[in-house]
Coordinates of C-alpha atoms and ligand atoms in Angstrom, one line a residue:
X396 CA 31.8 -55.0 -11.2
X397 CA 33.8 -52.1 -9.8
X398 CA 33.3 -49.9 -12.9
X399 CA 29.5 -49.7 -12.8
X400 CA 29.5 -49.0 -9.0
X401 CA 32.1 -46.3 -9.6
X402 CA 30.1 -44.7 -12.4
X403 CA 27.0 -44.9 -10.3
X404 CA 28.8 -43.1 -7.5
X405 CA 30.0 -40.5 -10.0
X406 CA 26.6 -40.0 -11.4
X407 CA 25.2 -39.7 -7.8
X408 CA 27.9 -37.3 -6.9
X409 CA 27.2 -35.3 -10.0
X410 CA 23.5 -35.1 -9.5
X411 CA 24.1 -34.2 -5.8
X412 CA 26.4 -31.4 -6.9
X413 CA 23.9 -30.2 -9.5
X414 CA 21.2 -30.1 -6.9
X415 CA 23.4 -28.1 -4.6
X416 CA 24.3 -25.7 -7.4
X417 CA 20.7 -25.3 -8.4
X418 CA 19.6 -24.6 -4.9
X419 CA 22.4 -22.1 -4.4
X420 CA 21.7 -20.3 -7.6
X421 CA 17.9 -20.5 -7.4
X422 CA 17.7 -18.9 -3.9
X423 CA 19.4 -15.7 -2.9
X424 CA 20.7 -17.5 0.2
X425 CA 20.6 -21.1 -0.9
X426 CA 23.9 -21.9 1.0
X427 CA 23.5 -19.3 3.7
X428 CA 25.5 -16.5 2.0
X429 CA 24.2 -14.1 -0.5
X430 CA 24.2 -15.2 -4.1
X431 CA 25.6 -12.2 -6.0
X432 CA 26.2 -14.0 -9.3
X433 CA 22.9 -15.2 -10.5
X434 CA 19.3 -14.2 -10.7
X435 CA 17.9 -15.5 -7.5
X436 CA 14.7 -15.6 -5.4
X437 CA 14.0 -14.3 -2.0
X438 CA 11.0 -13.7 0.4
X439 CA 9.6 -10.7 2.2
X440 CA 6.9 -10.9 4.8
X441 CA 4.6 -8.0 5.5
X442 CA 1.9 -8.3 8.2
X443 CA -0.9 -5.8 7.8
X444 CA -2.5 -5.3 11.2
X445 CA -5.7 -3.5 10.2
X446 CA -8.8 -2.7 12.3
X447 CA -10.9 -5.7 11.3
X448 CA -8.2 -8.4 10.8
X449 CA -4.6 -9.2 10.4
X450 CA -3.3 -10.2 7.0
X451 CA -0.1 -12.0 6.0
X452 CA 1.4 -10.9 2.8
X453 CA 4.1 -13.2 1.8
X454 CA 6.0 -12.2 -1.3
X455 CA 8.5 -14.3 -3.2
X456 CA 10.5 -12.0 -5.5
X457 CA 13.3 -12.4 -8.0
X458 CA 16.5 -10.3 -7.9
X459 CA 17.9 -10.0 -11.3
X460 CA 21.6 -10.2 -11.9
X461 CA 23.0 -7.4 -14.0
X462 CA 26.5 -6.0 -14.4
X463 CA 25.7 -2.5 -13.4
X464 CA 23.6 -3.1 -10.3
X465 CA 21.1 -5.5 -9.0
X466 CA 17.5 -4.8 -9.4
X467 CA 14.6 -6.6 -7.9
X468 CA 12.7 -7.6 -10.9
X469 CA 9.2 -8.6 -10.0
X470 CA 7.4 -10.4 -7.3
X471 CA 6.3 -13.7 -8.7
X472 CA 4.3 -15.2 -5.9
X473 CA 2.0 -13.5 -3.4
X474 CA 0.3 -15.5 -0.7
X475 CA -2.4 -13.5 1.2
X476 CA -3.8 -15.0 4.4
X477 CA -6.0 -13.4 7.0
X478 CA -7.0 -13.9 10.7
X479 CA -9.9 -12.1 12.4
X480 CA -10.4 -10.1 14.6
X481 CA -7.8 -7.4 14.4
X482 CA -5.1 -6.8 17.1
X483 CA -7.0 -3.9 18.7
X484 CA -9.8 -6.4 19.7
X485 CA -7.3 -7.8 22.2
X486 CA -6.9 -4.6 24.2
X487 CA -7.6 -6.5 27.5
X488 CA -5.1 -9.3 26.7
X489 CA -2.0 -8.3 24.8
X490 CA -0.5 -11.8 24.8
X491 CA -3.7 -13.1 23.1
X492 CA -3.0 -10.5 20.4
X493 CA 0.4 -12.1 19.9
X494 CA -1.2 -15.5 19.9
X495 CA -3.5 -14.4 17.1
X496 CA -0.5 -14.0 14.8
X497 CA 0.5 -17.7 15.2
X498 CA -1.5 -19.1 12.3
X499 CA 0.0 -16.4 10.0
X500 CA 3.6 -17.2 11.2
X501 CA 3.0 -20.9 10.8
X502 CA 1.8 -20.4 7.3
X503 CA 4.9 -18.4 6.4
X504 CA 7.2 -21.0 8.0
X505 CA 5.5 -23.6 5.8
X506 CA 6.0 -21.6 2.6
X507 CA 9.5 -20.4 3.1
X508 CA 12.3 -23.1 3.0
X509 CA 13.9 -23.4 6.4
X510 CA 17.3 -22.3 5.2
X511 CA 15.8 -19.0 4.0
X512 CA 14.1 -18.1 7.3
X513 CA 16.9 -16.0 8.7
X514 CA 17.3 -14.2 5.4
X515 CA 13.7 -13.4 5.1
X516 CA 12.8 -9.9 6.5
X517 CA 9.5 -9.7 8.3
X518 CA 7.7 -6.5 9.2
X519 CA 4.3 -5.8 10.9
X520 CA 2.5 -2.5 10.4
X521 CA -0.5 -1.6 12.5
X522 CA -2.9 1.0 11.0
X523 CA -6.1 2.8 12.1
X524 CA -7.4 0.2 14.7
X525 CA -4.4 0.5 17.0
X526 CA -4.0 4.3 16.5
X527 CA -7.5 4.7 18.1
X528 CA -6.8 2.7 21.2
X529 CA -6.4 4.8 24.4
X530 CA -3.2 5.3 26.4
X531 CA -0.9 2.4 26.9
X532 CA -3.1 -0.3 25.4
X533 CA -1.6 0.0 21.9
X534 CA 1.9 0.0 23.3
X535 CA 1.2 -3.1 25.4
X536 CA -0.1 -5.0 22.4
X537 CA 2.8 -3.9 20.2
X538 CA 5.3 -5.0 22.8
X539 CA 3.9 -8.6 22.9
X540 CA 3.5 -8.6 19.1
X541 CA 7.0 -7.4 18.6
X542 CA 8.4 -10.2 20.9
X543 CA 6.5 -12.8 18.9
X544 CA 7.7 -11.4 15.5
X545 CA 11.3 -11.3 16.7
X546 CA 11.1 -14.9 17.8
X547 CA 9.4 -16.0 14.7
X548 CA 12.6 -17.3 13.1
X549 CA 12.5 -14.6 10.4
X550 CA 14.7 -11.6 10.2
X551 CA 13.2 -8.6 12.2
X552 CA 16.4 -7.0 13.4
X553 CA 15.9 -3.6 11.6
X554 CA 14.4 -0.3 12.7
X555 CA 10.6 -0.1 12.8
X556 CA 10.1 -3.8 12.0
X557 CA 7.0 -3.7 14.2
X558 CA 5.2 -0.4 14.6
X559 CA 2.1 1.8 14.0
X560 CA 2.4 3.1 10.5
X561 CA 1.9 6.9 9.9
X562 CA -0.9 7.7 7.5
X563 CA 1.4 9.4 5.0
X564 CA 3.4 6.1 4.6
X565 CA 0.3 4.4 3.1
X566 CA 0.4 6.9 0.2
X567 CA 4.1 6.4 -0.5
X568 CA 4.0 2.6 -0.4
X569 CA 0.9 2.5 -2.6
X570 CA 2.7 4.7 -5.1
X571 CA 5.6 2.2 -5.0
X572 CA 3.3 -0.8 -5.5
X573 CA 1.6 0.9 -8.5
X574 CA 4.8 1.8 -10.2
X575 CA 6.5 -1.5 -9.5
X576 CA 3.6 -3.4 -10.9
X577 CA 3.5 -1.2 -14.0
X578 CA 7.3 -1.5 -14.3
X579 CA 7.7 2.3 -14.6
X580 CA 10.7 2.4 -12.3
X581 CA 12.7 -0.5 -13.8
X582 CA 12.3 -2.2 -17.1
X583 CA 14.0 -4.7 -19.3
X584 CA 13.8 -2.4 -22.2
X585 CA 17.5 -1.6 -23.0
X586 CA 16.8 1.7 -24.7
X587 CA 15.1 3.1 -21.6
X588 CA 17.9 2.0 -19.3
X589 CA 17.5 0.9 -15.7
X590 CA 17.6 4.3 -14.0
X591 CA 14.2 5.2 -12.6
X592 CA 13.0 8.5 -13.9
X593 CA 10.1 10.8 -12.9
X594 CA 8.6 11.2 -16.3
X595 CA 8.0 7.5 -16.6
X596 CA 6.3 7.2 -13.2
X597 CA 2.6 7.6 -12.6
X598 CA 0.6 9.4 -9.9
X599 CA -1.3 7.4 -7.3
X600 CA -4.6 8.6 -5.9
X601 CA -6.0 6.7 -2.9
X602 CA -9.4 7.2 -1.4
X603 CA -9.9 5.8 2.1
X604 CA -12.7 6.3 4.6
X605 CA -11.1 9.1 6.7
X606 CA -8.5 10.5 4.3
X607 CA -7.4 10.7 0.7
X608 CA -3.8 10.4 -0.4
X609 CA -2.0 11.7 -3.4
X610 CA 1.6 10.7 -4.3
X611 CA 3.6 11.4 -7.4
X612 CA 7.2 12.0 -8.5
X613 CA 7.3 15.5 -9.9
X614 CA 9.4 16.3 -12.9
X615 CA 9.7 19.8 -11.7
X616 CA 10.9 20.4 -8.1
X617 CA 9.4 23.9 -8.1
X618 CA 6.2 22.3 -6.8
X619 CA 7.9 21.9 -3.4
X620 CA 8.4 25.6 -2.9
X621 CA 4.6 26.1 -3.3
X622 CA 3.7 23.2 -1.1
X623 CA 6.2 23.0 1.7
X624 CA 6.0 19.8 3.8
X625 CA 4.8 17.6 1.0
X626 CA 8.3 16.4 0.1
X627 CA 9.4 12.9 0.9
X628 CA 13.0 11.7 0.0
X629 CA 13.4 8.1 -0.6
X630 CA 16.4 6.0 -1.4
X631 CA 15.3 3.1 -3.5
X632 CA 17.8 0.4 -4.5
X633 CA 20.6 2.9 -4.8
X634 CA 18.5 5.7 -6.4
X635 CA 17.3 8.9 -4.9
X636 CA 13.7 9.7 -5.4
X637 CA 11.9 12.9 -4.2
X638 CA 8.2 12.3 -4.0
X639 CA 5.3 14.7 -3.5
X640 CA 2.9 13.2 -1.1
X641 CA 0.1 14.3 1.1
X642 CA -2.7 12.7 3.1
X643 CA -5.8 15.0 3.3
X644 CA -7.5 14.2 6.5
X645 CA -11.3 14.6 6.4
X646 CA -11.4 14.2 2.6
X647 CA -11.8 10.4 2.7
X648 CA -15.1 9.2 1.3
X649 CA -16.9 8.5 4.6
X650 CA -15.6 11.6 6.3
X651 CA -16.7 13.6 3.3
X652 CA -20.2 12.2 3.5
X653 CA -20.6 13.6 7.0
X654 CA -19.0 16.9 6.1
X655 CA -21.4 17.3 3.1
X656 CA -24.4 16.3 5.1
X657 CA -23.5 18.8 7.8
X658 CA -23.2 21.6 5.3
X659 CA -26.9 21.3 4.4
X660 CA -28.3 20.8 7.9
X661 CA -28.6 23.6 10.4
X662 CA -27.0 23.1 13.8
X663 CA -30.2 22.7 15.8
X664 CA -31.5 19.8 13.9
X665 CA -28.0 18.3 13.7
X666 CA -27.7 18.3 17.5
X667 CA -30.7 15.9 17.5
X668 CA -28.6 13.6 15.2
X669 CA -30.9 14.3 12.3
X670 CA -29.3 15.3 8.9
X671 CA -30.9 16.4 5.6
X672 CA -29.4 16.0 2.2
X673 CA -30.2 16.8 -1.4
X674 CA -28.1 13.8 -2.4
X675 CA -31.0 11.6 -1.3
X676 CA -34.6 11.6 -2.6
X677 CA -37.5 13.0 -0.6
X678 CA -39.3 10.3 1.3
X679 CA -36.1 8.3 1.8
X680 CA -34.6 7.9 5.3
X681 CA -31.4 6.2 6.4
X682 CA -31.5 5.4 10.0
X683 CA -28.7 4.8 12.5
X684 CA -25.9 5.6 10.1
X685 CA -22.8 5.2 12.1
X686 CA -19.6 7.3 11.7
X687 CA -16.8 7.8 14.3
X688 CA -19.0 6.2 17.1
X689 CA -21.9 8.5 16.4
X690 CA -25.3 7.5 15.0
X691 CA -27.3 9.7 12.6
X692 CA -30.8 9.6 10.9
X693 CA -30.6 11.0 7.4
X694 CA -33.5 12.2 5.3
X695 CA -33.7 13.1 1.7
X696 CA -35.2 16.5 0.5
X697 CA -37.4 17.8 -2.3
X698 CA -34.4 19.6 -3.8
X699 CA -32.9 16.2 -4.6
X700 CA -30.9 16.4 -7.8
X701 CA -27.4 16.1 -9.1
X702 CA -27.1 19.9 -9.5
X703 CA -28.0 20.6 -5.9
X704 CA -25.9 17.7 -4.5
X705 CA -23.0 18.9 -6.6
X706 CA -23.2 22.5 -5.4
X707 CA -22.9 21.3 -1.8
X708 CA -20.1 18.8 -2.5
X709 CA -18.2 21.5 -4.4
X710 CA -18.6 23.9 -1.5
X711 CA -17.1 21.3 0.8
X712 CA -14.2 20.4 -1.6
X713 CA -13.3 24.1 -2.0
X714 CA -13.3 24.6 1.7
X715 CA -10.8 21.7 2.1
X716 CA -7.1 21.7 1.5
X717 CA -7.2 19.9 -1.8
X718 CA -5.0 21.8 -4.2
X719 CA -4.7 22.4 -7.9
X720 CA -2.2 20.1 -9.7
X721 CA -1.1 21.5 -13.0
X722 CA 1.6 19.1 -13.7
X723 CA -0.6 16.0 -13.7
X724 CA -3.1 17.4 -16.2
X725 CA -3.8 15.4 -19.3
X726 CA -1.6 12.4 -18.5
X727 CA -3.3 9.3 -17.1
X728 CA -3.6 9.2 -13.3
X729 CA -4.2 6.1 -11.3
X730 CA -7.0 5.8 -8.9
X731 CA -7.8 2.9 -6.5
X732 CA -9.6 1.9 -3.2
X733 CA -13.0 3.7 -2.9
X734 CA -12.4 5.4 -6.3
X735 CA -12.3 1.9 -7.8
X736 CA -15.2 0.5 -5.7
X737 CA -17.6 3.2 -6.6
X738 CA -16.7 3.1 -10.3
X739 CA -17.3 -0.7 -10.2
X740 CA -20.6 -0.3 -8.4
X741 CA -21.8 2.1 -11.1
X742 CA -20.6 0.0 -14.0
X743 CA -17.9 2.4 -15.2
X744 CA -15.4 -0.5 -15.0
X745 CA -16.0 -4.2 -14.9
X746 CA -13.9 -6.7 -12.8
X747 CA -10.7 -6.3 -10.9
X748 CA -8.6 -5.3 -13.9
X749 CA -10.5 -2.0 -14.2
X750 CA -9.8 0.2 -17.1
X751 CA -9.3 3.7 -18.4
X752 CA -12.1 6.3 -18.4
X753 CA -12.4 10.0 -18.6
X754 CA -13.3 12.2 -15.6
X755 CA -16.7 13.2 -17.2
X756 CA -17.8 9.6 -16.8
X757 CA -17.9 10.0 -13.0
X758 CA -20.2 13.0 -13.6
X759 CA -22.4 11.0 -15.9
X760 CA -22.6 8.1 -13.5
X761 CA -23.5 10.6 -10.7
X762 CA -26.3 12.2 -12.7
X763 CA -27.8 8.7 -13.3
X764 CA -27.5 7.8 -9.6
X765 CA -29.0 11.1 -8.5
X766 CA -32.1 10.5 -10.5
X767 CA -33.1 7.3 -8.7
X768 CA -36.2 7.4 -6.5
X769 CA -36.6 6.0 -2.9
X770 CA -37.7 2.6 -4.0
X771 CA -34.8 2.2 -6.5
X772 CA -32.1 3.0 -4.1
X773 CA -33.6 0.8 -1.4
X774 CA -32.1 -2.4 -2.8
X775 CA -30.4 -3.7 0.3
X776 CA -26.8 -2.9 -0.7
X777 CA -25.0 -0.6 1.7
X778 CA -23.5 1.6 -1.1
X779 CA -26.6 2.1 -3.2
X780 CA -28.3 4.9 -1.2
X781 CA -24.9 6.7 -1.1
X782 CA -24.2 6.4 -4.8
X783 CA -25.4 9.8 -5.7
X784 CA -23.4 11.6 -3.0
X785 CA -20.3 9.4 -3.4
X786 CA -20.0 9.8 -7.1
X787 CA -20.8 13.5 -6.9
X788 CA -18.1 14.0 -4.3
X789 CA -15.5 12.0 -6.3
X790 CA -16.3 14.1 -9.3
X791 CA -16.0 17.3 -7.4
X792 CA -12.8 16.2 -5.6
X793 CA -11.1 15.7 -9.0
X794 CA -12.8 18.5 -10.9
X795 CA -12.9 21.3 -8.3
X796 CA -10.2 20.1 -5.9
X797 CA -7.3 19.0 -8.1
X798 CA -8.9 20.9 -11.0
X799 CA -8.7 18.2 -13.7
X800 CA -10.6 18.7 -16.9
X801 CA -13.6 16.6 -17.9
X802 CA -11.5 14.8 -20.5
X803 CA -8.8 13.9 -17.9
X804 CA -7.7 10.2 -18.5
X805 CA -8.2 8.1 -15.4
X806 CA -7.1 4.6 -14.9
X807 CA -9.0 2.6 -12.3
X808 CA -7.5 -0.5 -11.0
X809 CA -7.9 -2.9 -8.1
X810 CA -5.4 -5.4 -9.4
X811 CA -2.5 -5.1 -11.8
X812 CA -0.9 -8.2 -13.2
X813 CA -3.1 -10.2 -10.7
X814 CA -1.7 -8.2 -7.7
X815 CA -3.7 -6.0 -5.5
X816 CA -2.7 -2.3 -5.6
X817 CA -2.2 -1.6 -1.9
X818 CA 0.6 -0.4 0.3
X819 CA 1.7 -3.9 1.3
X820 CA 3.8 -4.7 -1.7
X821 CA 5.4 -1.2 -1.8
X822 CA 6.4 -1.8 1.8
X823 CA 7.7 -5.3 1.0
X824 CA 10.0 -3.8 -1.6
X825 CA 11.2 -1.1 0.7
X826 CA 11.9 -3.7 3.4
X827 CA 13.8 -5.9 0.9
X828 CA 15.7 -2.9 -0.2
X829 CA 16.8 -2.1 3.3
X830 CA 17.7 -5.7 4.0
X831 CA 19.7 -6.1 0.9
X832 CA 21.4 -2.7 1.2
X833 CA 22.7 -3.8 4.6
X834 CA 24.0 -7.0 3.0
X835 CA 25.9 -5.1 0.4
X836 CA 23.8 -6.6 -2.3
X837 CA 23.0 -3.2 -3.7
X838 CA 25.8 -1.0 -4.7
X839 CA 24.9 2.6 -3.7
X840 CA 26.4 5.5 -5.5
X841 CA 25.8 8.0 -2.7
X842 CA 28.5 8.0 -0.1
X843 CA 26.5 9.1 2.9
X844 CA 24.5 6.0 2.6
X845 CA 27.1 4.3 4.8
X846 CA 25.4 6.2 7.6
X847 CA 22.2 4.3 7.0
X848 CA 24.1 1.0 7.4
X849 CA 25.9 2.2 10.5
X850 CA 22.7 3.5 12.1
X851 CA 21.1 0.2 11.4
X852 CA 23.9 -1.8 13.0
X853 CA 23.4 0.3 16.2
X854 CA 19.7 -0.4 16.0
X855 CA 20.5 -4.1 16.1
X856 CA 21.5 -4.0 19.7
X857 CA 18.0 -5.0 20.8
X858 CA 17.8 -7.9 18.4
X859 CA 18.4 -11.6 18.9
X860 CA 22.1 -12.5 19.2
X861 CA 22.1 -15.1 16.4
X862 CA 20.7 -12.7 13.9
X863 CA 23.2 -10.0 14.9
X864 CA 26.1 -12.4 14.3
X865 CA 24.8 -13.4 11.0
X866 CA 24.2 -9.8 10.2
X867 CA 27.8 -8.8 11.0
X868 CA 29.2 -11.7 9.0
X869 CA 27.3 -10.4 6.0
X870 CA 28.3 -6.8 6.6
X871 CA 32.0 -7.7 6.6
X872 CA 31.8 -9.6 3.3
Ligands
LIG1846 C1 -37.6 11.4 7.7 O1 -38.2 10.5 6.8 C2 -39.1 9.6 7.3 C3 -39.6 8.6 6.2 O2 -40.0 9.4 5.1 C4 -40.2 10.3 8.0 O3 -41.1 9.4 8.6 C5 -39.7 11.3 9.1 O4 -40.7 12.0 9.6 C6 -38.6 12.2 8.5 N1 -38.0 12.9 9.5 C7 -37.9 14.2 9.5 C8 -37.2 14.9 10.7 O5 -38.4 14.9 8.6
LIG1847 C1 31.6 5.7 3.3 O1 32.5 4.8 3.0 C2 33.6 5.2 2.3 C3 34.5 4.0 2.0 O2 34.1 2.8 2.6 C4 34.4 6.3 3.0 O3 35.4 6.8 2.3 C5 33.4 7.4 3.3 O4 34.0 8.4 4.1 C6 32.2 6.9 4.0 N1 31.2 8.0 4.2 C7 30.6 8.3 5.3 C8 29.6 9.4 5.3 O5 30.9 7.8 6.4

């Protein structure tokens, strides 16, 4: 009798052990300390506090074990979840702004195993909505929101965990997202090696409403002496990357519409909030078009044609700061946001996966759109009346601004490998990098990087005591 019980106990003990081992190996902090011996999984939480809503981006990623250094291989799960309205709608009641995060935090607590909470970095970035709020309102909201995020159970004890994100960061993080999804920075291919290299990376072109961003990793650093102030140094998982990035304010699609309309309308008529454009057919009127809290009536003209619309768009593009980019000529560039949306509307690409086209196709699509008459463009969709102007502007921006040739290869994508190309994931990687760097999980080659760690420890003074203690334990390992 004793024998079967004994063996049963042994078997139980064995299966218990194997469960423990599996959990420890499977998760990067399965038993509380960092698993540095196996490929393991971890989470990162990014909260995108936009003007219309607040989105939770919960990433589960895999860190690959390798002898030389550790790389974060690929995010394997992404859980998006949104609440409305955005934080800026709670200007009169900052604590309600904090309350509005609760469903997102609860969702994250449900998805992340409890033992991983304190090892899961969380960051909240506010964008345009909060930037526009007057005076102390944004600060009051951020203060309450920060308190809520710090007490969420997740790890928020690092610099700028909760803040308003500068516009230029969006471009950099979008570039990261793109290159991580395309695996141009790290790859399993042994002949290529695991060192990220400029020549393998791709350029990211983002088109928002107010501004357009360009970010790439130049092969040749000479470009920085021509364009001072467009340099952005980044330490990424132990590697140094010098990016060229700029956000052109006023060159976003919606801002460009207004600029182009104003170029064709004389000041007197404009003061009556009436605009005229050759990018709309005669007899067509758009009423009460709103931009930046102003309302406009817009009429088409008898000179409506692609050629006239293009002349005016070109004049605007050439008067803006968009610069010639020699280095990117001929190799595929990646375009997303409004670039993608307008290409999709005009049938240049189909579905979220997008595809590769040539620049001249934007021109051809614009020519078709500019031939439509008043009844054809009045189909009820918000983008249809603008299609002639939008496509013409996009063409001119790339052709006369960045000076790409008509046969320039362009890749349009909304999603790559099922993941949306947006700044969220790039930020998640940067956050994970920062977190793991401080844990010593990433071996850095550059000595001065100790300074980063030291700075961060000082920055911890304002954080929760529990987390600080845990943090120091890890640091001293
Ligand atoms: C704009 O177009 C509408 C509709 O065709 C027309 O009734 C109106 O008079 C036009 N406005 C101006 C200022 O020309
Ligand atoms: C970084 O740490 C190493 C060894 O731990 C030390 O020798 C070096 O002086 C440190 N560098 C800086 C910039 O503090």
